[in-house]
Short mmCIF file of C-alpha atoms in Angstrom, two decimals:
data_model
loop_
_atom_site.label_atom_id
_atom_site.label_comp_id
_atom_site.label_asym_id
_atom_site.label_seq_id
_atom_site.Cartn_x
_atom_site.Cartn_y
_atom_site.Cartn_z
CA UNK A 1 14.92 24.64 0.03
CA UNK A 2 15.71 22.53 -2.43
CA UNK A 3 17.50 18.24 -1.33
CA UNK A 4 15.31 18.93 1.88
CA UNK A 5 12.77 15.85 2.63
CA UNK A 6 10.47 16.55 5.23
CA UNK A 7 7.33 14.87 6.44
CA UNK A 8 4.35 16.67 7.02
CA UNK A 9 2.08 14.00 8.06
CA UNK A 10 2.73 12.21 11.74
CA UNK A 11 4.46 9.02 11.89
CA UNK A 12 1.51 7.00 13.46
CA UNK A 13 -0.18 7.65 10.15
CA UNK A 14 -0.05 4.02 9.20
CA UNK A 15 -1.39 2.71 12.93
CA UNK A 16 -4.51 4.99 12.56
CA UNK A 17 -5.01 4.39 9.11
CA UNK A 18 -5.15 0.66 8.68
CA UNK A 19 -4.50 -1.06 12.12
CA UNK A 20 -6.56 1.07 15.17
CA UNK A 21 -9.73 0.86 12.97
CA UNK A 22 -9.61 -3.01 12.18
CA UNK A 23 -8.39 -3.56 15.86
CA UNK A 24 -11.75 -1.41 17.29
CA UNK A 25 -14.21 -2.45 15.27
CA UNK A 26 -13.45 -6.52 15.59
CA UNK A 27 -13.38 -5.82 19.14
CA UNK A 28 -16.90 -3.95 19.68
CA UNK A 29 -17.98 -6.49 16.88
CA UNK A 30 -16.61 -9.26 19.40
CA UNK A 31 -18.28 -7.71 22.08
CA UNK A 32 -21.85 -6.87 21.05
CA UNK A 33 -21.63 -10.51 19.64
CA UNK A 34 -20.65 -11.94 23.00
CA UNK A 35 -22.87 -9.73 24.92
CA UNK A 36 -26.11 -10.80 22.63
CA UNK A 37 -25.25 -14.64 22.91
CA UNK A 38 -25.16 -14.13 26.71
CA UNK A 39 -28.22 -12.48 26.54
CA UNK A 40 -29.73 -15.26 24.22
CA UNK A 41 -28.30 -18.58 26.32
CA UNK A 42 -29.61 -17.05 29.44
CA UNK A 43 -32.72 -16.26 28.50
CA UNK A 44 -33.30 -12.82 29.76
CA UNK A 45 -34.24 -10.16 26.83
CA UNK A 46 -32.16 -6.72 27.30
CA UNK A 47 -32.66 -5.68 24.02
CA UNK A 48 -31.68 -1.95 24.44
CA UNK A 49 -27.73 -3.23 25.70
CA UNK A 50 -27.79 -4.84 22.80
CA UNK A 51 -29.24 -2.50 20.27
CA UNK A 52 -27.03 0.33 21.93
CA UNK A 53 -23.96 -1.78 21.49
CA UNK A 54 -24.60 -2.83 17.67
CA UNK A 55 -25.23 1.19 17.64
CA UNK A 56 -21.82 2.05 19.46
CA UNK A 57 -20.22 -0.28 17.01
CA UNK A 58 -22.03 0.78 13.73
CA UNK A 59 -21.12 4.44 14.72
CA UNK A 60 -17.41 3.73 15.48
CA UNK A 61 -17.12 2.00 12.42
CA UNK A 62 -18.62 4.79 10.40
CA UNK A 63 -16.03 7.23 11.78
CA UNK A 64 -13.26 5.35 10.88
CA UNK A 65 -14.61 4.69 7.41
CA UNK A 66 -15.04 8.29 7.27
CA UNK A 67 -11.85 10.14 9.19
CA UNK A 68 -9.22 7.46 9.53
CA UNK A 69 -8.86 5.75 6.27
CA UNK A 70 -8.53 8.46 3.75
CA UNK A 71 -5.93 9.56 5.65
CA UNK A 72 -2.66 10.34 3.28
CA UNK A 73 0.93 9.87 4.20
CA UNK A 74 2.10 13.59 3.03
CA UNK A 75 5.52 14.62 2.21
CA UNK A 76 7.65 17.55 1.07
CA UNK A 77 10.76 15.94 -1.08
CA UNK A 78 12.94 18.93 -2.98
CA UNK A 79 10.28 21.79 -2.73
CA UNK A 80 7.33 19.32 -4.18
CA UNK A 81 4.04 18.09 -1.82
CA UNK A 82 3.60 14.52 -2.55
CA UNK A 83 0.90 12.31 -1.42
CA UNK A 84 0.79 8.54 -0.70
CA UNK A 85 -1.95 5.74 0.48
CA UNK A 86 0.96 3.46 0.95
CA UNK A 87 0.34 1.86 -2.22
CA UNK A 88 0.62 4.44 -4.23
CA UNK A 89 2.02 7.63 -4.77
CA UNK A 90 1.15 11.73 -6.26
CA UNK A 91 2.61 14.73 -6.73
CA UNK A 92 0.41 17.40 -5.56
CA UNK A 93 1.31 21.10 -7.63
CA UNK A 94 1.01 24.42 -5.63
CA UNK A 95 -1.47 25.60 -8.00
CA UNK A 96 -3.85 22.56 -7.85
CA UNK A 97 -4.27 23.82 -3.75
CA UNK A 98 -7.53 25.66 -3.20
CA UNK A 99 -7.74 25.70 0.83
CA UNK A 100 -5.99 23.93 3.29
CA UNK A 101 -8.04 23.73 6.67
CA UNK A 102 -7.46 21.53 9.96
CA UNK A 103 -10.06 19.85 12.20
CA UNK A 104 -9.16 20.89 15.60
CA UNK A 105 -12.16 19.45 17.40
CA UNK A 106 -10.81 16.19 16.45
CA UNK A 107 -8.13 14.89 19.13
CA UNK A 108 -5.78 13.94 15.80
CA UNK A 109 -6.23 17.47 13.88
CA UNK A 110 -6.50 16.03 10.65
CA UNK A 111 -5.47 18.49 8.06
CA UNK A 112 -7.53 19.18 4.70
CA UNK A 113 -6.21 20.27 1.31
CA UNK A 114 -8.90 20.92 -1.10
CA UNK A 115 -7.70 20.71 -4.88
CA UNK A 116 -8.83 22.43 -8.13
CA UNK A 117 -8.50 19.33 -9.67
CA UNK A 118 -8.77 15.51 -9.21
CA UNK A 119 -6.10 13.90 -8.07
CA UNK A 120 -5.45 10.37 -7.90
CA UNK A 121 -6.73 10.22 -3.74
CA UNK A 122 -9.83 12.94 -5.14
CA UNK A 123 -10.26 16.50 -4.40
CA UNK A 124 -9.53 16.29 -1.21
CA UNK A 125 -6.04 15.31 0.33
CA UNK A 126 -6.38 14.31 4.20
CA UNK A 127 -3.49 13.98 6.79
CA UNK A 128 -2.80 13.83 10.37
CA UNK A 129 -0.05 16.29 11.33
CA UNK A 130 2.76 15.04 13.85
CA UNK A 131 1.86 15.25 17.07
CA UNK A 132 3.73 17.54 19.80
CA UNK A 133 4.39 16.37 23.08
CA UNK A 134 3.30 18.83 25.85
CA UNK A 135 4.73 16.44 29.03
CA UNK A 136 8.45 16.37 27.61
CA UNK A 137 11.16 15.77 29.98
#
């Protein structure tokens, strides 16, 4: 269908990509920070709230690092897959796709496309489909 334009990644792509993880890990980092100078000024030594908060907040960050910032802003513009970080932008050919696969133990499903060669985002293009509403009225 060639003139079509159609967005294959969801919309929130941008709010999970660079806002949600800054917003969650200054907060936990906030928290465990606040929760260990309590700790300190009062006196009394709970060292495993503390060590499991610096944990909590170690791990989220880790997950972001790993599933929410590579994700891609992914389009199809006039029968061509095109792939953007916002800042930039590539044109992803049909034959460069090796395997497309989607995470659906993840609450977003991100989507996978593995490539047969680099692209300028890798081998590996990642992007959150749109999301479906099951509670439409």
């Amino acid at each position: 269908m060639i003139g079509v334009d159609r967005n294959l990644s969801s919309s929130t792509t941008f709010v999970y990509k660079f806002i949600f993880p800054v917003i969650w890990v200054a907060l936990w980092g906030m928290f465990a920070f606040q929760l260990s100078h309590v700790i300190r000024s009062t006196g009394a030594l709970d060292l495993p709230l503390v060590v499991v908060c610096v944990l909590v907040w170690l791990a989220g960050a880790v997950f972001f690092l790993r599933l929410s910032v590579p994700l891609l802003r992914v389009q199809l513009r006039d029968g061509h897959l095109y792939a953007s970080n916002y800042l930039r932008e590539a044109e992803i050919r049909p034959t460069d796709i090796v395997e497309v696969k989607q995470n659906v133990w993840l609450n977003v499903r991100p989507i996978t496309i593995r490539l047969r060669t680099d692209s300028p985002f890798g081998r590996r293009i990642r992007f959150m489909p749109p999301v479906r509403c099951f509670f439409s009225f």
